[in-house]
Amino acid sequence: MNEKELFSKLFSGDDWIVAGDKYCKLPELMGNVLYNYENPHYYTINPIHSSLDFRSDQIGKPGSRAAMNVTKLKNFLFEFDDMPLDKQLKFLKSCGVAWTGIVYSGNKSYHAILSLEKPIEGAHTPEGISRYKILHQRIAAFLNSKAKEVFGHDKWEVDNSTKDPARLSRFPNSLRQGKKQELIYVGKEMNDSDFNSLISKCPLITTRKTVIAPPECSADSIEKFWDLCPEGLRREVRYPRWSRPQGNYTKIFKLTLWAIDSTDVTKEVWLSILHEYTFPWLDKKGYRSDPEKGVHDAFSKKGE
């Protein structure tokens, strides 16, 4: 299967994308990437403005990979990092979503892509980006509930970070450490009627990672946090059996993003909870790095 077939669904000929290695930032005309780039590992799931940066503090700078610089809020990316690889593809093909493309990452997941015929309105605006993320989270909630039905538990869920419209995905048919990031399937773009039908099946809210806490429910106290806290997050915080002597940064970072998404917790309250329950476990394991770094970095992403 040819990657040009998939890209013809995701992008138009005058779209610019960011592509290359994991440090890629600057956009290039989509056609130039397809025909001139040698073995790019990544590409932005949505097109990026070629020359302008729409972030208020970046006026005058050239375009780069950021949600505010996405020119069309058109494509959604989903992946189940934790689900065993041998179960992922069968689930994706039977979950009830008409995917536009599925790409094997070359490692532990398949990237499932849903592309709309008509992009969501509001590119380059916080409102448009927020609507995109809410729709992504509703579809993720639908997929999570389907996974729970199929497998009988809620251990495997959509990676919450894929809701970023400027997210990097694996470039189809490139090589990753000798393994092909294989393009598995190419379907159609989804029309308005089918998309609305899909969204009508999606939960408005879920008690897992896909929660969007309304402003009046923000956790500005420890008591409020525990009232709003999803059960899965509660277990991870109070009984962090995942803790190790090193390498805990990513887990702390992801847990913090989950806490922000599901409870809108303040940094002060979150740190108080971690110091009471989670960080002592890390101390027992001999973790000598700064455990608060993942927290501070995650809160710096809040609102992006």
Coordinates of C-alpha atoms in Angstrom, one line a residue:
M1 CA 0.0 0.0 0.0
N2 CA 1.4 3.4 -1.0
E3 CA 1.7 6.3 1.5
K4 CA 0.6 8.7 -1.2
E5 CA -2.9 7.0 -1.1
L6 CA -3.3 7.8 2.6
F7 CA -1.8 11.3 2.3
S8 CA -4.3 12.2 -0.5
K9 CA -7.1 11.7 2.1
L10 CA -5.4 13.6 4.9
F11 CA -4.0 16.6 3.0
S12 CA -4.4 18.6 -0.1
G13 CA -1.6 19.5 -2.5
D14 CA -1.0 23.0 -1.1
D15 CA -0.8 21.8 2.6
W16 CA 2.4 22.1 4.5
I17 CA 3.4 19.6 7.2
V18 CA 6.2 19.1 9.6
A19 CA 8.1 15.9 9.0
G20 CA 11.4 14.3 9.7
D21 CA 12.9 13.0 13.0
K22 CA 11.3 13.6 16.5
Y23 CA 12.9 17.0 16.7
C24 CA 11.4 18.3 13.5
K25 CA 9.7 21.7 13.8
L26 CA 9.6 23.6 10.5
P27 CA 6.9 23.0 7.9
E28 CA 7.5 21.8 4.4
L29 CA 5.2 21.5 1.4
M30 CA 3.5 18.1 1.7
G31 CA 4.5 17.1 -1.9
N32 CA 8.1 17.9 -1.2
V33 CA 8.1 15.7 1.8
L34 CA 6.5 12.8 -0.1
Y35 CA 8.9 12.9 -3.0
N36 CA 12.1 14.3 -1.6
Y37 CA 12.4 13.3 2.1
E38 CA 14.5 10.1 2.7
N39 CA 12.9 7.9 5.3
P40 CA 11.2 10.5 7.5
H41 CA 10.1 8.9 10.8
Y42 CA 7.3 11.4 11.8
Y43 CA 4.8 13.8 10.3
T44 CA 2.2 16.1 11.9
I45 CA -1.2 14.6 11.8
N46 CA -2.7 17.9 10.6
P47 CA -1.2 20.6 8.3
I48 CA 0.8 23.5 9.7
H49 CA 1.0 27.1 8.5
S50 CA 4.0 27.6 6.3
S51 CA 5.2 30.9 7.5
L52 CA 3.2 32.3 10.5
D53 CA 3.2 31.5 14.2
F54 CA -0.2 32.3 15.7
R55 CA 0.8 32.0 19.3
S56 CA 0.4 35.4 20.9
D57 CA 3.9 35.4 22.3
Q58 CA 5.5 34.3 19.0
I59 CA 4.2 37.0 16.6
G60 CA 6.6 37.6 13.8
K61 CA 8.3 34.2 14.1
P62 CA 8.0 31.6 11.2
G63 CA 5.5 28.8 11.4
S64 CA 6.4 25.8 13.6
R65 CA 4.7 22.7 15.1
A66 CA 2.0 23.9 17.6
A67 CA -1.7 23.5 17.9
M68 CA -2.3 27.2 17.2
N69 CA -0.5 26.8 13.9
V70 CA -2.6 24.0 12.5
T71 CA -4.4 25.2 9.4
K72 CA -7.1 22.6 9.2
L73 CA -8.5 20.7 12.2
K74 CA -9.3 17.7 10.1
N75 CA -7.5 14.6 11.2
F76 CA -7.7 12.7 14.5
L77 CA -5.1 10.2 15.8
F78 CA -5.7 7.4 18.3
E79 CA -3.4 4.7 19.7
F80 CA -3.5 2.1 22.5
D81 CA 0.1 2.0 23.8
D82 CA -0.6 -0.4 26.6
M83 CA -2.8 -2.9 24.7
P84 CA -0.9 -6.0 23.5
L85 CA 0.0 -5.6 19.9
D86 CA -1.6 -8.8 18.8
K87 CA -5.0 -7.5 20.1
Q88 CA -4.8 -3.9 18.8
L89 CA -5.4 -4.4 15.1
K90 CA -8.4 -6.8 15.5
F91 CA -9.9 -4.3 18.0
L92 CA -9.4 -1.3 15.8
K93 CA -11.1 -3.0 12.8
S94 CA -14.1 -4.1 14.9
C95 CA -14.7 -1.2 17.2
G96 CA -17.3 0.6 15.0
V97 CA -15.1 3.5 13.8
A98 CA -14.6 3.8 10.0
W99 CA -10.9 4.6 10.0
T100 CA -9.3 6.6 7.2
G101 CA -5.9 4.9 7.8
I102 CA -4.1 2.5 10.1
V103 CA -0.3 2.5 10.4
Y104 CA 1.9 0.1 12.3
S105 CA 4.3 2.2 14.4
G106 CA 7.2 -0.2 14.0
N107 CA 7.2 -0.9 17.7
K108 CA 4.3 -1.4 20.2
S109 CA 1.2 0.2 18.6
Y110 CA -0.9 0.9 15.6
H111 CA -1.8 4.5 14.8
A112 CA -5.5 4.8 13.8
I113 CA -6.4 7.9 11.8
L114 CA -9.8 9.4 11.3
S115 CA -10.0 12.1 8.7
L116 CA -13.0 14.4 8.1
E117 CA -14.2 15.6 4.7
K118 CA -15.0 18.9 6.3
P119 CA -12.5 20.3 8.9
I120 CA -13.7 21.6 12.2
E121 CA -14.1 25.3 12.3
G122 CA -11.8 27.5 14.3
A123 CA -8.2 26.8 13.1
H124 CA -5.7 29.2 14.8
T125 CA -8.1 29.9 17.7
P126 CA -8.3 28.6 21.2
E127 CA -12.0 27.9 20.8
G128 CA -11.4 25.7 17.7
I129 CA -8.6 23.8 19.3
S130 CA -10.7 23.2 22.4
R131 CA -13.6 21.9 20.2
Y132 CA -11.2 19.6 18.4
K133 CA -9.8 18.2 21.7
I134 CA -13.3 17.7 23.2
L135 CA -14.4 15.8 20.1
H136 CA -11.2 13.7 20.3
Q137 CA -11.8 13.0 23.9
R138 CA -15.4 11.9 23.3
I139 CA -14.3 9.5 20.6
A140 CA -11.5 8.2 22.9
A141 CA -14.2 7.7 25.6
F142 CA -16.2 5.7 23.1
L143 CA -13.2 3.6 22.2
N144 CA -12.3 3.1 25.8
S145 CA -15.8 1.8 26.6
K146 CA -15.7 -0.5 23.6
A147 CA -12.3 -1.9 24.8
K148 CA -13.8 -2.5 28.3
E149 CA -16.8 -4.4 26.7
V150 CA -14.5 -6.5 24.5
F151 CA -11.8 -7.3 27.1
G152 CA -13.7 -7.2 30.4
H153 CA -11.5 -4.6 32.1
D154 CA -10.4 -0.9 31.7
K155 CA -6.7 -1.4 31.8
W156 CA -6.2 -0.4 28.1
E157 CA -7.1 3.1 27.0
V158 CA -6.4 5.6 24.3
D159 CA -3.2 7.5 24.8
N160 CA -4.5 10.9 26.1
S161 CA -1.6 12.8 24.5
T162 CA -3.0 12.1 21.0
K163 CA -5.6 14.8 21.4
D164 CA -3.0 17.4 20.3
P165 CA -3.9 18.4 16.7
A166 CA -0.2 19.1 16.0
R167 CA 0.8 15.6 17.3
L168 CA 3.5 13.7 15.4
S169 CA 2.5 10.3 14.0
R170 CA 4.6 7.6 12.4
F171 CA 5.3 8.2 8.7
P172 CA 3.8 5.3 6.8
N173 CA 6.3 2.8 5.1
S174 CA 9.4 4.4 6.6
L175 CA 11.9 2.2 8.5
R176 CA 12.3 2.4 12.3
Q177 CA 15.4 0.6 13.5
G178 CA 15.0 -1.8 10.6
K179 CA 11.2 -2.3 11.1
K180 CA 8.8 -1.0 8.6
Q181 CA 6.2 1.5 9.8
E182 CA 3.8 -0.3 7.6
L183 CA 0.6 1.2 6.2
I184 CA -1.9 -1.4 7.0
Y185 CA -5.2 0.1 5.8
V186 CA -6.5 3.0 3.8
G187 CA -10.2 3.9 3.9
K188 CA -12.3 7.1 3.2
E189 CA -12.6 10.5 4.7
M190 CA -15.7 10.7 6.9
N191 CA -18.6 12.9 5.8
D192 CA -20.6 15.2 8.2
S193 CA -23.5 12.8 8.5
D194 CA -21.4 9.8 9.5
F195 CA -19.2 11.9 11.8
N196 CA -22.3 13.3 13.6
S197 CA -23.7 9.8 13.9
L198 CA -20.4 8.6 15.5
I199 CA -20.3 11.6 17.9
S200 CA -23.9 10.8 18.9
K201 CA -22.7 7.5 20.2
C202 CA -19.8 9.0 22.2
P203 CA -20.1 9.8 25.9
L204 CA -20.3 13.5 26.9
I205 CA -18.0 12.7 29.8
T206 CA -16.2 9.7 31.3
T207 CA -14.7 8.9 34.7
R208 CA -11.3 8.0 33.1
K209 CA -8.6 10.0 31.3
T210 CA -11.0 11.6 28.9
V211 CA -12.7 13.8 31.5
I212 CA -13.0 17.5 30.9
A213 CA -13.7 19.0 34.3
P214 CA -16.1 22.0 34.2
P215 CA -14.8 25.2 35.8
E216 CA -17.1 25.0 38.8
C217 CA -15.7 21.5 39.6
S218 CA -12.0 22.5 39.6
A219 CA -10.1 20.8 42.4
D220 CA -8.8 23.6 44.5
S221 CA -8.6 21.6 47.7
I222 CA -7.5 18.0 48.6
E223 CA -11.0 17.0 49.5
K224 CA -12.4 18.3 46.2
F225 CA -9.7 16.4 44.3
W226 CA -10.6 13.1 45.9
D227 CA -14.3 13.7 45.1
L228 CA -13.5 14.2 41.4
C229 CA -10.6 11.8 41.1
P230 CA -11.3 8.8 38.7
E231 CA -10.8 5.4 40.4
G232 CA -7.9 4.5 38.1
L233 CA -6.0 7.7 38.9
R234 CA -6.7 7.2 42.6
R235 CA -5.0 3.7 42.5
E236 CA -2.0 5.0 40.6
V237 CA -1.4 7.8 43.0
R238 CA -2.0 6.0 46.3
Y239 CA -0.4 2.7 45.3
P240 CA 2.4 3.5 42.8
R241 CA 3.7 0.0 42.3
W242 CA 5.1 1.3 39.0
S243 CA 7.8 3.2 40.9
R244 CA 11.4 2.3 40.1
P245 CA 14.9 3.5 41.2
Q246 CA 15.1 5.5 37.9
G247 CA 12.9 6.4 34.9
N248 CA 9.8 7.7 36.8
Y249 CA 9.7 11.1 35.1
T250 CA 7.4 10.1 32.2
K251 CA 5.0 8.4 34.5
I252 CA 4.8 11.4 36.9
F253 CA 4.3 13.7 33.8
K254 CA 1.5 11.6 32.4
L255 CA -0.3 11.2 35.8
T256 CA -0.1 15.0 36.2
L257 CA -1.7 15.5 32.8
W258 CA -4.4 13.0 33.7
A259 CA -5.1 14.8 37.0
I260 CA -5.3 18.2 35.2
D261 CA -7.7 16.8 32.5
S262 CA -10.0 15.0 34.9
T263 CA -10.1 17.3 37.9
D264 CA -8.5 20.6 36.9
V265 CA -6.4 20.3 40.1
T266 CA -4.2 23.2 41.1
K267 CA -0.5 22.5 41.2
E268 CA -0.3 23.2 44.9
V269 CA -3.0 20.7 45.7
W270 CA -1.5 18.1 43.4
L271 CA 1.9 18.4 44.9
S272 CA 0.5 18.1 48.4
I273 CA -1.2 14.8 47.4
L274 CA 2.0 13.4 45.7
H275 CA 4.1 14.3 48.6
E276 CA 1.7 12.5 51.0
Y277 CA 1.1 9.3 48.9
T278 CA 3.3 8.9 45.8
F279 CA 6.8 10.4 46.4
P280 CA 7.4 8.4 49.6
W281 CA 7.1 5.2 47.5
L282 CA 9.7 6.7 45.1
D283 CA 12.0 7.4 48.1
K284 CA 11.7 3.8 49.2
K285 CA 12.7 2.6 45.7
G286 CA 15.8 4.8 45.8
Y287 CA 14.7 7.4 43.2
R288 CA 17.2 10.2 43.5
S289 CA 16.0 12.5 40.7
D290 CA 13.7 15.5 41.3
P291 CA 10.2 14.0 41.3
E292 CA 8.6 17.4 41.0
K293 CA 10.1 18.1 37.6
G294 CA 7.5 16.0 35.8
V295 CA 4.8 17.9 37.6
H296 CA 6.1 21.4 36.7
D297 CA 6.6 20.3 33.1
A298 CA 3.1 19.0 32.8
F299 CA 1.5 22.1 34.3
S300 CA 3.5 24.2 31.8
K301 CA 1.5 22.4 29.1
K302 CA -1.8 23.3 30.7
G303 CA -3.9 25.3 28.2
E304 CA -1.8 24.5 25.2

